Amino acid sequence: MGTDINGFVECRAWHLHEEEEDAVWRAAIDLFFLNITRNYDAFGCLFGMRNYANFRPLAAERGLPADASETVRSELDALAQWPDQAYGTTWITWAELKAVDWDEQAELPDSRIHQYRQTSDGLTLVGKASWDARFAQALQLPQRPSDPPQSWPDGTEWLIGDTLYRSETLRRRDAVREDGEWKPVWTVMETLASRHGDDNVRLVVWFDN
């Protein structure tokens, strides 16, 4: 069973005659309209969910903000009776995202072995998995997945038939590509922050099976 992401971009703004401390968080846009791609590398890098690539998560298991918007509270209240439909709730501000070093490497090599094949365009990634029957047979490993999976030093390679297997350590930008599926989310957050401040824009997310 796979894991999907849900959430809202929230913004805290105040009216002309309202004190800043009286401003409340409001839901600006449902993540559904921006990005609900199932990308476990991004989930792990950002929020520590399905973190097979072994990143130091930016914002894992923070829970629901105490001052969450009414919209977000209402959504999560409606899902409370189904624990597998709303878990891992957390949040991150635009200020924090702006400060990220996207060249930072994961803390350990990916727990999945990366598989490449030679194509007309060169060596092409065709998949990655924590266990592969062909790979296990060639290395005389147990013929069933191990828990936790076997690990190897970064850069270790095996050429098995027409497939190159490689142990790799990802960078944050490999998981959350600058021109990838998270770009619309960052664009919306950046636009709101330009008007209301970096600390007054955040992304609140949760996960479901």
Short mmCIF file of C-alpha atoms in Angstrom, two decimals:
data_model
loop_
_atom_site.label_atom_id
_atom_site.label_comp_id
_atom_site.label_asym_id
_atom_site.label_seq_id
_atom_site.Cartn_x
_atom_site.Cartn_y
_atom_site.Cartn_z
CA MET A 1 0.00 0.00 0.00
CA GLY A 2 1.37 3.39 -0.99
CA THR A 3 1.57 6.67 0.88
CA ASP A 4 0.11 9.93 -0.40
CA ILE A 5 0.45 13.52 0.77
CA ASN A 6 -2.26 16.07 1.61
CA GLY A 7 -2.21 19.55 3.04
CA PHE A 8 -2.61 23.29 2.66
CA VAL A 9 -0.46 26.34 2.18
CA GLU A 10 -1.40 28.67 5.03
CA CYS A 11 -0.81 32.40 5.36
CA ARG A 12 -1.03 34.78 8.28
CA ALA A 13 -2.06 38.29 7.28
CA TRP A 14 -3.74 41.16 9.06
CA HIS A 15 -6.05 43.97 8.03
CA LEU A 16 -4.98 47.59 7.94
CA HIS A 17 -6.56 48.41 11.32
CA GLU A 18 -5.71 45.06 12.95
CA GLU A 19 -2.76 44.47 15.27
CA GLU A 20 -0.20 41.97 13.99
CA GLU A 21 -0.54 39.77 17.07
CA ASP A 22 -4.28 39.46 16.40
CA ALA A 23 -3.78 38.02 12.92
CA VAL A 24 -4.82 34.40 12.40
CA TRP A 25 -3.61 31.75 9.99
CA ARG A 26 -5.85 31.12 6.99
CA ALA A 27 -5.74 28.34 4.42
CA ALA A 28 -4.55 29.91 1.15
CA ILE A 29 -4.70 26.90 -1.19
CA ASP A 30 -5.19 23.14 -1.00
CA LEU A 31 -2.04 21.19 -1.89
CA PHE A 32 -4.30 19.14 -4.21
CA PHE A 33 -4.15 21.97 -6.75
CA LEU A 34 -0.35 22.25 -6.67
CA ASN A 35 1.30 18.89 -6.06
CA ILE A 36 0.10 15.51 -4.81
CA THR A 37 2.76 13.48 -6.63
CA ARG A 38 3.78 10.32 -4.78
CA ASN A 39 7.54 10.92 -4.54
CA TYR A 40 9.05 9.12 -1.57
CA ASP A 41 12.45 10.76 -1.96
CA ALA A 42 10.80 14.17 -1.57
CA PHE A 43 8.61 12.94 1.29
CA GLY A 44 11.71 11.69 3.12
CA CYS A 45 13.84 14.76 2.43
CA LEU A 46 11.17 17.23 3.53
CA PHE A 47 9.12 15.40 6.14
CA GLY A 48 10.86 12.13 7.06
CA MET A 49 8.10 9.98 5.56
CA ARG A 50 9.16 6.86 3.59
CA ASN A 51 12.72 8.07 4.06
CA TYR A 52 14.47 5.28 2.12
CA ALA A 53 17.13 7.73 0.95
CA ASN A 54 18.19 8.40 4.58
CA PHE A 55 17.94 12.20 4.61
CA ARG A 56 17.98 14.32 7.73
CA PRO A 57 14.35 15.43 7.43
CA LEU A 58 13.70 19.16 7.35
CA ALA A 59 10.43 19.01 9.27
CA ALA A 60 9.35 15.60 10.55
CA GLU A 61 6.54 14.81 13.00
CA ARG A 62 6.01 18.36 14.25
CA GLY A 63 2.32 17.73 14.65
CA LEU A 64 -0.47 20.17 13.93
CA PRO A 65 0.44 23.82 14.60
CA ALA A 66 -1.30 25.12 17.71
CA ASP A 67 -2.64 28.04 15.67
CA ALA A 68 -3.60 26.08 12.55
CA SER A 69 -6.27 27.55 10.31
CA GLU A 70 -9.90 26.57 10.75
CA THR A 71 -9.84 24.88 7.35
CA VAL A 72 -6.96 22.60 8.27
CA ARG A 73 -8.49 21.75 11.65
CA SER A 74 -11.79 20.93 10.00
CA GLU A 75 -10.13 18.63 7.45
CA LEU A 76 -8.20 16.72 10.11
CA ASP A 77 -11.17 16.53 12.48
CA ALA A 78 -13.19 14.90 9.70
CA LEU A 79 -10.46 12.26 9.22
CA ALA A 80 -9.84 11.58 12.91
CA GLN A 81 -11.86 8.35 12.89
CA TRP A 82 -9.58 6.87 10.20
CA PRO A 83 -5.99 6.92 11.57
CA ASP A 84 -4.53 5.61 8.30
CA GLN A 85 -6.01 8.59 6.44
CA ALA A 86 -4.21 11.32 8.37
CA TYR A 87 -0.88 10.67 10.08
CA GLY A 88 2.60 12.17 10.18
CA THR A 89 1.13 15.68 10.41
CA THR A 90 3.80 18.35 10.24
CA TRP A 91 4.57 21.81 8.87
CA ILE A 92 7.36 24.02 7.53
CA THR A 93 7.60 27.78 6.93
CA TRP A 94 8.81 29.54 3.82
CA ALA A 95 11.59 31.08 5.93
CA GLU A 96 12.89 27.58 6.69
CA LEU A 97 12.63 26.46 3.08
CA LYS A 98 14.55 29.52 1.90
CA ALA A 99 17.42 28.57 4.20
CA VAL A 100 17.77 24.98 2.93
CA ASP A 101 21.09 23.85 1.47
CA TRP A 102 19.79 21.80 -1.45
CA ASP A 103 23.28 20.40 -2.06
CA GLU A 104 23.30 18.74 1.37
CA GLN A 105 23.73 14.98 1.08
CA ALA A 106 21.68 12.34 2.84
CA GLU A 107 23.22 11.00 6.03
CA LEU A 108 23.73 7.52 4.55
CA PRO A 109 23.63 5.93 1.09
CA ASP A 110 20.17 5.21 -0.27
CA SER A 111 18.84 1.95 1.16
CA ARG A 112 17.70 1.08 -2.37
CA ILE A 113 20.20 -0.04 -5.00
CA HIS A 114 19.98 2.12 -8.14
CA GLN A 115 19.71 0.28 -11.45
CA TYR A 116 21.02 1.66 -14.76
CA ARG A 117 21.01 0.43 -18.35
CA GLN A 118 22.93 1.64 -21.39
CA THR A 119 20.58 3.30 -23.88
CA SER A 120 21.00 5.49 -26.94
CA ASP A 121 20.96 8.46 -24.54
CA GLY A 122 23.70 6.97 -22.35
CA LEU A 123 23.49 5.34 -18.95
CA THR A 124 19.86 5.70 -17.85
CA LEU A 125 18.31 5.11 -14.43
CA VAL A 126 15.60 2.47 -14.82
CA GLY A 127 14.71 1.88 -11.19
CA LYS A 128 15.78 1.48 -7.58
CA ALA A 129 14.75 -1.06 -5.00
CA SER A 130 15.75 -2.28 -1.55
CA TRP A 131 15.65 -5.85 -2.88
CA ASP A 132 16.03 -7.32 -6.37
CA ALA A 133 15.96 -11.05 -7.11
CA ARG A 134 18.59 -10.90 -9.87
CA PHE A 135 20.91 -8.79 -7.77
CA ALA A 136 20.46 -11.05 -4.74
CA GLN A 137 21.22 -14.16 -6.77
CA ALA A 138 24.38 -12.69 -8.33
CA LEU A 139 25.75 -11.64 -4.93
CA GLN A 140 24.57 -14.86 -3.24
CA LEU A 141 22.36 -12.93 -0.85
CA PRO A 142 19.31 -14.44 0.89
CA GLN A 143 16.53 -14.94 -1.62
CA ARG A 144 14.08 -12.76 0.28
CA PRO A 145 14.11 -9.11 1.40
CA SER A 146 15.98 -8.36 4.61
CA ASP A 147 14.83 -5.90 7.25
CA PRO A 148 16.69 -3.59 7.42
CA PRO A 149 18.01 -3.98 3.86
CA GLN A 150 21.66 -4.72 3.15
CA SER A 151 23.76 -1.58 2.69
CA TRP A 152 27.01 -0.84 0.83
CA PRO A 153 29.45 2.11 0.70
CA ASP A 154 28.54 4.98 -1.58
CA GLY A 155 29.67 4.40 -5.17
CA THR A 156 29.91 0.61 -4.98
CA GLU A 157 28.95 -0.86 -8.38
CA TRP A 158 28.08 -4.26 -9.83
CA LEU A 159 27.58 -4.99 -13.56
CA ILE A 160 25.15 -7.89 -13.82
CA GLY A 161 24.21 -8.73 -17.38
CA ASP A 162 23.07 -5.50 -19.05
CA THR A 163 22.25 -3.78 -15.75
CA LEU A 164 24.59 -1.65 -13.66
CA TYR A 165 23.68 -1.69 -9.97
CA ARG A 166 25.07 1.16 -7.88
CA SER A 167 24.94 2.31 -4.25
CA GLU A 168 24.37 6.08 -4.21
CA THR A 169 23.95 8.92 -1.74
CA LEU A 170 21.36 11.47 -2.81
CA ARG A 171 21.47 15.23 -2.39
CA ARG A 172 18.39 17.18 -1.42
CA ARG A 173 18.13 18.61 -4.93
CA ASP A 174 18.00 15.06 -6.31
CA ALA A 175 14.89 14.43 -4.25
CA VAL A 176 13.28 17.86 -4.63
CA ARG A 177 14.28 19.03 -8.07
CA GLU A 178 14.32 22.76 -8.75
CA ASP A 179 12.12 22.33 -11.84
CA GLY A 180 10.14 19.38 -10.49
CA GLU A 181 6.71 18.80 -9.02
CA TRP A 182 7.31 20.95 -5.93
CA LYS A 183 8.02 24.09 -7.97
CA PRO A 184 4.34 25.22 -8.05
CA VAL A 185 4.18 24.92 -4.25
CA TRP A 186 7.33 26.97 -3.77
CA THR A 187 6.09 29.58 -6.26
CA VAL A 188 2.84 30.10 -4.36
CA MET A 189 4.62 30.26 -1.00
CA GLU A 190 7.21 32.69 -2.30
CA THR A 191 4.53 34.95 -3.78
CA LEU A 192 2.58 35.06 -0.53
CA ALA A 193 5.77 35.62 1.48
CA SER A 194 6.72 38.59 -0.70
CA ARG A 195 3.57 40.32 0.57
CA HIS A 196 3.20 38.99 4.09
CA GLY A 197 6.67 37.90 5.23
CA ASP A 198 8.62 34.65 5.15
CA ASP A 199 7.56 33.58 8.64
CA ASN A 200 3.90 34.18 7.83
CA VAL A 201 3.64 31.51 5.14
CA ARG A 202 3.83 27.80 5.86
CA LEU A 203 2.94 24.42 4.43
CA VAL A 204 0.94 22.04 6.64
CA VAL A 205 0.84 18.42 5.47
CA TRP A 206 -0.29 14.96 6.50
CA PHE A 207 -0.19 11.54 4.88
CA ASP A 208 -2.57 8.68 4.11
CA ASN A 209 -2.44 5.12 2.83
#
